[in-house]
Coordinates of C-alpha atoms in Angstrom, one line a residue:
X1 CA -99.3 64.5 137.8
X2 CA -98.2 61.2 136.3
X3 CA -95.0 61.5 134.3
X4 CA -95.4 59.9 130.9
X5 CA -92.4 58.7 128.8
X6 CA -92.4 57.2 125.3
X7 CA -89.7 54.6 124.4
X8 CA -88.3 54.9 120.9
X9 CA -85.5 53.0 119.1
X10 CA -84.8 50.9 116.1
X11 CA -86.0 47.2 116.1
X12 CA -84.0 44.7 118.1
X13 CA -82.2 47.3 120.4
X14 CA -83.9 46.0 123.6
X15 CA -86.9 48.4 123.8
X16 CA -89.5 45.7 124.7
X17 CA -87.1 43.9 127.1
X18 CA -86.5 47.3 128.9
X19 CA -90.3 47.9 128.9
X20 CA -90.9 44.5 130.5
X21 CA -88.4 45.4 133.2
X22 CA -90.1 48.7 133.8
X23 CA -93.6 47.6 134.2
X24 CA -95.9 44.7 135.1
X25 CA -97.2 44.7 131.5
X26 CA -95.4 42.2 129.3
X27 CA -94.7 43.3 125.8
X28 CA -93.8 40.5 123.4
X29 CA -90.0 40.4 123.1
X30 CA -88.8 38.6 120.0
X31 CA -85.9 38.6 117.5
X32 CA -87.7 40.4 114.7
X33 CA -89.0 43.9 113.9
X34 CA -92.5 45.1 114.9
X35 CA -93.1 42.4 117.6
X36 CA -94.9 45.1 119.6
X37 CA -97.9 45.7 117.3
X38 CA -100.1 47.6 119.6
X39 CA -98.7 50.4 121.9
X40 CA -98.0 49.0 125.3
X41 CA -98.6 51.3 128.3
X42 CA -97.0 50.3 131.6
X43 CA -97.3 52.0 134.9
X44 CA -94.3 52.0 137.2
X45 CA -94.2 52.8 140.9
X46 CA -91.6 55.4 141.6
X47 CA -89.2 54.0 144.3
X48 CA -89.0 56.3 147.4
X49 CA -87.7 54.9 150.7
X50 CA -89.1 58.0 152.5
X51 CA -92.6 56.6 152.1
X52 CA -91.7 53.4 153.9
X53 CA -89.9 55.2 156.7
X54 CA -92.9 57.5 157.2
X55 CA -95.3 54.5 157.1
X56 CA -93.3 52.9 160.0
X57 CA -94.0 56.0 162.1
X58 CA -97.5 56.8 161.1
X59 CA -98.9 53.3 160.5
X60 CA -101.4 54.5 157.8
X61 CA -104.2 52.4 156.2
X62 CA -102.3 52.5 152.9
X63 CA -99.1 53.8 151.2
X64 CA -99.6 55.5 147.8
X65 CA -96.4 56.1 145.8
X66 CA -96.3 58.3 142.7
X67 CA -96.1 56.6 139.3
X68 CA -94.6 56.9 135.8
X69 CA -96.4 55.8 132.6
X70 CA -94.2 54.2 129.9
X71 CA -95.5 54.0 126.3
X72 CA -93.6 51.3 124.3
X73 CA -94.0 51.6 120.5
X74 CA -92.9 49.4 117.6
X75 CA -89.3 49.8 116.4
X76 CA -88.9 52.7 114.0
X77 CA -87.1 52.2 110.7
X78 CA -85.8 54.5 107.9
X79 CA -88.8 56.1 106.3
X80 CA -91.0 55.9 109.5
X81 CA -92.0 59.6 109.1
X82 CA -93.5 58.7 105.6
X83 CA -95.2 55.6 106.9
X84 CA -92.6 53.0 106.3
X85 CA -92.9 50.0 108.6
X86 CA -95.5 51.0 111.2
X87 CA -94.0 54.4 111.7
X88 CA -96.8 57.0 111.3
X89 CA -99.2 55.2 113.6
X90 CA -96.7 54.8 116.4
X91 CA -95.2 58.3 116.2
X92 CA -98.6 59.6 117.0
X93 CA -98.7 57.5 120.2
X94 CA -95.8 59.4 121.8
X95 CA -96.7 62.9 120.6
X96 CA -98.2 63.9 124.0
X97 CA -95.6 62.2 126.2
X98 CA -93.5 64.4 128.5
X99 CA -90.1 62.9 127.5
X100 CA -88.6 60.3 125.2
X101 CA -86.5 57.4 126.3
X102 CA -84.3 56.6 123.3
X103 CA -82.9 53.1 123.6
X104 CA -79.6 52.5 121.7
X105 CA -78.0 49.1 121.1
X106 CA -74.5 49.1 122.6
X107 CA -73.8 45.4 122.7
X108 CA -72.5 42.8 120.3
X109 CA -74.6 39.6 119.9
X110 CA -74.5 37.5 116.7
X111 CA -77.7 35.8 117.7
X112 CA -79.7 39.1 117.6
X113 CA -79.9 40.6 114.1
X114 CA -79.5 44.3 113.6
X115 CA -81.9 45.9 111.2
X116 CA -79.0 47.7 109.5
X117 CA -76.5 44.8 109.6
X118 CA -74.1 46.1 112.2
X119 CA -73.9 47.7 115.7
X120 CA -73.4 51.5 115.4
X121 CA -75.4 53.4 118.1
X122 CA -74.5 56.8 116.7
X123 CA -75.8 55.9 113.3
X124 CA -79.0 54.4 114.9
X125 CA -79.5 57.6 116.9
X126 CA -79.2 59.7 113.8
X127 CA -81.8 57.6 111.9
X128 CA -84.3 58.1 114.7
X129 CA -83.5 61.8 115.0
X130 CA -84.0 62.2 111.2
X131 CA -87.3 60.5 111.2
X132 CA -88.6 62.5 114.1
X133 CA -87.4 65.7 112.6
X134 CA -89.1 64.9 109.3
X135 CA -92.3 64.3 111.1
X136 CA -92.0 67.6 112.9
X137 CA -91.2 69.4 109.7
X138 CA -94.4 68.0 108.2
X139 CA -96.4 69.3 111.2
X140 CA -94.7 72.8 111.1
X141 CA -95.2 73.3 107.4
X142 CA -98.8 72.4 107.7
X143 CA -99.3 75.0 110.5
X144 CA -97.4 77.6 108.6
X145 CA -99.7 77.2 105.6
X146 CA -102.6 77.9 107.9
X147 CA -101.3 81.1 109.6
X148 CA -98.9 82.7 107.1
X149 CA -101.6 84.7 105.2
X150 CA -103.1 86.0 108.5
X151 CA -99.7 86.9 109.9
X152 CA -98.5 88.8 106.8
X153 CA -101.7 90.6 105.8
X154 CA -104.0 90.9 108.8
X155 CA -103.7 92.3 112.3
X156 CA -103.9 89.0 114.0
X157 CA -101.3 89.2 116.8
X158 CA -101.6 85.5 117.6
X159 CA -101.1 84.5 114.0
X160 CA -98.0 86.7 113.8
X161 CA -96.6 85.2 117.0
X162 CA -97.3 81.7 115.8
X163 CA -95.8 82.4 112.4
X164 CA -92.6 83.7 114.0
X165 CA -92.3 80.7 116.3
X166 CA -93.0 78.2 113.4
X167 CA -90.5 79.9 111.1
X168 CA -87.7 79.6 113.6
X169 CA -88.5 76.0 114.3
X170 CA -88.7 75.2 110.5
X171 CA -85.2 76.8 110.0
X172 CA -83.7 74.6 112.6
X173 CA -85.4 71.5 111.3
X174 CA -84.3 72.3 107.7
X175 CA -80.7 72.3 109.1
X176 CA -81.1 68.9 110.6
X177 CA -81.4 70.2 114.1
X178 CA -84.1 69.1 116.6
X179 CA -86.8 71.6 117.7
X180 CA -85.5 71.6 121.3
X181 CA -82.3 73.5 120.1
X182 CA -84.4 76.6 119.4
X183 CA -84.7 78.9 122.4
X184 CA -87.5 81.5 122.9
X185 CA -87.3 84.4 125.3
X186 CA -90.9 85.6 125.7
X187 CA -93.4 83.5 127.7
X188 CA -95.9 83.9 124.9
X189 CA -93.5 82.3 122.4
X190 CA -92.6 79.5 124.8
X191 CA -96.3 78.8 125.4
X192 CA -96.9 78.7 121.6
X193 CA -93.9 76.4 121.1
X194 CA -95.0 74.0 123.8
X195 CA -98.5 73.8 122.3
X196 CA -97.1 72.4 119.0
X197 CA -96.3 69.1 120.8
X198 CA -93.4 68.5 118.5
X199 CA -91.5 65.2 118.9
X200 CA -88.1 66.7 118.8
X201 CA -89.0 69.4 121.3
X202 CA -89.2 66.7 124.1
X203 CA -86.3 66.2 126.4
X204 CA -84.4 62.9 125.7
X205 CA -82.9 60.3 128.0
X206 CA -80.5 58.1 126.0
X207 CA -80.4 54.6 127.4
X208 CA -77.3 52.7 126.3
X209 CA -78.3 49.0 126.4
X210 CA -75.1 47.1 127.1
X211 CA -74.0 43.5 127.9
X212 CA -73.8 42.4 131.5
X213 CA -70.0 42.9 131.6
X214 CA -70.4 46.6 130.6
X215 CA -73.3 47.4 133.0
X216 CA -71.0 49.2 135.5
X217 CA -68.5 51.1 133.4
X218 CA -69.9 51.0 129.9
X219 CA -67.9 50.2 126.7
X220 CA -66.6 51.7 123.4
X221 CA -70.2 52.1 122.1
X222 CA -71.2 54.1 125.2
X223 CA -68.2 56.4 124.7
X224 CA -69.3 57.0 121.1
X225 CA -72.8 58.0 122.2
X226 CA -71.4 60.3 124.9
X227 CA -69.3 62.1 122.3
X228 CA -72.3 62.3 119.9
X229 CA -74.7 63.9 122.3
X230 CA -72.4 66.1 124.4
X231 CA -73.9 69.3 122.9
X232 CA -77.5 68.3 123.5
X233 CA -77.8 68.6 127.3
X234 CA -79.5 65.2 127.3
X235 CA -79.2 62.6 130.1
X236 CA -77.4 59.3 129.4
X237 CA -78.0 56.1 131.3
X238 CA -76.0 52.8 131.0
X239 CA -78.2 49.8 131.5
X240 CA -78.1 46.1 130.7
X241 CA -81.7 45.3 129.8
X242 CA -81.2 41.6 129.7
X243 CA -79.7 41.6 133.2
X244 CA -82.4 43.9 134.5
X245 CA -85.0 41.4 133.3
X246 CA -83.2 38.7 135.3
X247 CA -83.2 41.0 138.4
X248 CA -87.0 41.5 138.0
X249 CA -87.5 37.8 138.3
X250 CA -86.4 37.7 141.9
X251 CA -89.2 37.8 144.4
X252 CA -87.5 39.3 147.4
X253 CA -85.7 42.6 147.8
X254 CA -82.8 40.7 149.5
X255 CA -82.3 38.5 146.5
X256 CA -82.3 41.4 144.1
X257 CA -79.8 43.4 146.2
X258 CA -77.5 40.4 146.4
X259 CA -77.5 40.1 142.6
X260 CA -76.8 43.8 142.3
X261 CA -74.0 43.6 144.8
X262 CA -72.4 40.7 142.8
X263 CA -72.5 42.9 139.7
X264 CA -71.0 46.0 141.5
X265 CA -74.3 48.0 141.1
X266 CA -75.8 50.1 144.0
X267 CA -79.3 49.9 142.7
X268 CA -81.3 48.6 139.7
X269 CA -81.3 50.3 136.4
X270 CA -85.0 50.7 136.6
X271 CA -84.6 52.9 139.7
X272 CA -81.8 54.9 138.1
X273 CA -83.9 55.4 135.0
X274 CA -86.8 56.9 136.9
X275 CA -84.5 59.2 138.8
X276 CA -82.8 60.3 135.5
X277 CA -86.3 61.0 134.0
X278 CA -87.2 63.1 137.0
X279 CA -84.0 65.0 136.8
X280 CA -84.5 65.5 133.0
X281 CA -87.9 67.1 133.6
X282 CA -87.1 69.0 136.7
X283 CA -89.5 67.0 138.8
X284 CA -89.5 66.6 142.6
X285 CA -91.7 65.0 145.2
X286 CA -93.6 66.3 148.2
X287 CA -95.3 64.1 150.8
X288 CA -98.5 63.9 152.8
X289 CA -98.7 61.8 155.9
X290 CA -101.7 60.8 158.0
X291 CA -103.6 57.8 159.5
X292 CA -105.5 57.2 156.2
X293 CA -102.5 57.3 153.9
X294 CA -98.9 58.2 153.4
X295 CA -98.6 59.5 149.9
X296 CA -96.0 60.9 147.4
X297 CA -97.0 63.7 144.9
X298 CA -95.0 64.8 141.9
X299 CA -94.5 68.6 141.1
X300 CA -92.3 70.7 139.0
X301 CA -89.2 72.0 140.7
X302 CA -89.6 75.6 141.7
X303 CA -93.3 75.4 142.2
X304 CA -94.9 77.5 145.0
X305 CA -97.2 76.1 147.7
X306 CA -100.6 77.0 146.0
X307 CA -99.5 75.2 142.8
X308 CA -98.5 72.1 144.8
X309 CA -101.8 72.2 146.6
X310 CA -103.4 72.1 143.2
X311 CA -101.6 68.9 142.4
X312 CA -103.8 67.3 145.1
X313 CA -107.0 69.0 144.1
X314 CA -107.8 72.2 142.1
X315 CA -110.0 73.5 145.0
X316 CA -106.9 73.4 147.2
X317 CA -105.2 75.9 144.9
X318 CA -108.3 78.1 144.4
X319 CA -108.9 78.5 148.1
X320 CA -105.4 78.3 149.4
X321 CA -104.9 79.9 152.8
X322 CA -101.6 78.5 154.0
X323 CA -99.3 75.4 154.1
X324 CA -98.1 73.7 157.2
X325 CA -94.6 72.3 156.4
X326 CA -92.5 69.7 158.1
X327 CA -89.1 68.8 156.8
X328 CA -88.8 65.0 156.3
X329 CA -85.6 64.8 158.3
X330 CA -87.3 66.5 161.3
X331 CA -90.3 64.2 161.1
X332 CA -88.1 61.1 161.1
X333 CA -85.7 62.4 163.8
X334 CA -88.6 63.4 166.2
X335 CA -90.9 60.5 165.3
X336 CA -94.3 62.1 165.0
X337 CA -96.2 65.2 163.9
X338 CA -97.1 66.2 167.4
X339 CA -93.4 65.9 168.5
X340 CA -92.4 68.1 165.6
X341 CA -94.9 70.8 166.6
X342 CA -93.8 70.6 170.2
X343 CA -90.2 71.2 169.1
X344 CA -91.3 74.2 167.0
X345 CA -90.1 72.5 163.8
X346 CA -93.3 72.9 161.8
X347 CA -93.4 76.1 159.7
X348 CA -96.5 77.9 158.4
X349 CA -95.9 79.1 154.9
X350 CA -97.9 81.4 152.5
X351 CA -98.4 81.7 148.8
X352 CA -94.8 82.6 148.0
X353 CA -93.2 79.5 149.6
X354 CA -91.2 77.4 147.2
X355 CA -91.8 73.8 148.0
X356 CA -88.7 71.6 148.5
X357 CA -88.2 68.0 147.6
X358 CA -89.3 65.8 150.5
X359 CA -91.4 68.4 152.3
X360 CA -94.3 66.9 154.3
X361 CA -97.2 69.2 153.5
X362 CA -100.6 69.9 155.0
X363 CA -102.7 72.5 153.1
X364 CA -105.3 74.8 154.7
X365 CA -107.9 76.1 152.2
X366 CA -111.4 77.5 152.0
X367 CA -113.6 77.3 148.9

C-alpha cells in the first residue's frame, strides 16, 4: 500500500520547493501565487538502510523499496472553499489522500512576498483550517439533506447511523473545529466517518519551513506554531526547504552527508518527513528477502500475519496457512536464511501473529 500525502499551504510558503526536494518531479517554483497550475504527483522512495544490508547478504537481482506519493496543489487563499483562486479544483485533488502535509512559512525574506503582507504562521494555519472546514461543512450538509428524512421517518438503520455521525461532525465544524476532533466509539460509526473522506478528518503533519540558520533548533515562528497546535496531537517537523533543495543537488551520499554534518543535522529533512508521516499514520515495514529481490512492504501497525500477506497479494491472505518469520537482527548477525534456521532462530507463526517492524516474512498459502 503506497502512502499518499497531499501538500497544502498558502502561496509562497515553500510548498513547491519542498515538493521538488521530495520527488524527482519538478514543480515550477516561482515568486507568485498559483505557479503550480496542474496537480503534481511525485513518488518518493522510502529510505531504509535495512534493505541495503540485506542485499549485501542475499545478492538479489533487484532491491524494491516502498514508496510514498506526494500530491502538490496550488496555494490556497481565503475563499478557496467557495472557489476563490483555484481552490475548489485543488481541494478535490487531496480528498482521497491518507494525510495532509501543511507547510507553514516560518522565515523572513523581503524578496519573497507574502500573500497577506506579513509572516504569521499561526494566522496562515487558521486560514487553511477555515477553508478546509468550510469545504467539509458543505459536504456534510449535502449528505445530511439526503439522509435526514429516511433517518427520522423510516426504519433505515444505515440512514440513522449516517445521520448521527453527520450531525456530530456538523456540530464540530460549526464551532470552528476540525472533523478529526470528533471521536466515535462503535466500529460502524468509525467506518461511516472514514467513508466521508473529509479533508479535516485527515491526520496533519505541520512542516515549519525555516531559514538555514534555524534548521536545527527552530525560531520564534516555530514556537508559535507549537503552541497553536499542542492540543491537536499533530506531528511538527522543522525543515529548511531551500537548504534541502541544495542538498538534493549533490550527486553522492558522501557529499550530502558532509553538508548535513556542517549544518549539525543527522539526516536530511526529506528522510525525517517520511518517518514523521509513517509515525502519523501508524505505519511500519516488513521485509521479504530472496535471490530474485529484497523488498520492503508497508502495513498498518498492529496488523496480523494474514493481513500483511494480503499486502503482497490477496490470494496470500485468502489461503493463508502460516508465516515463517526471521527477525532482521538475527538475519544480519548470522548472515543467511540457512544459518538462521540452523540456529533455531526462525519462528513459524499462525493467524494471530502480530507482525513487527523489520520482520523478514515468508508466507505459506494454498488457494
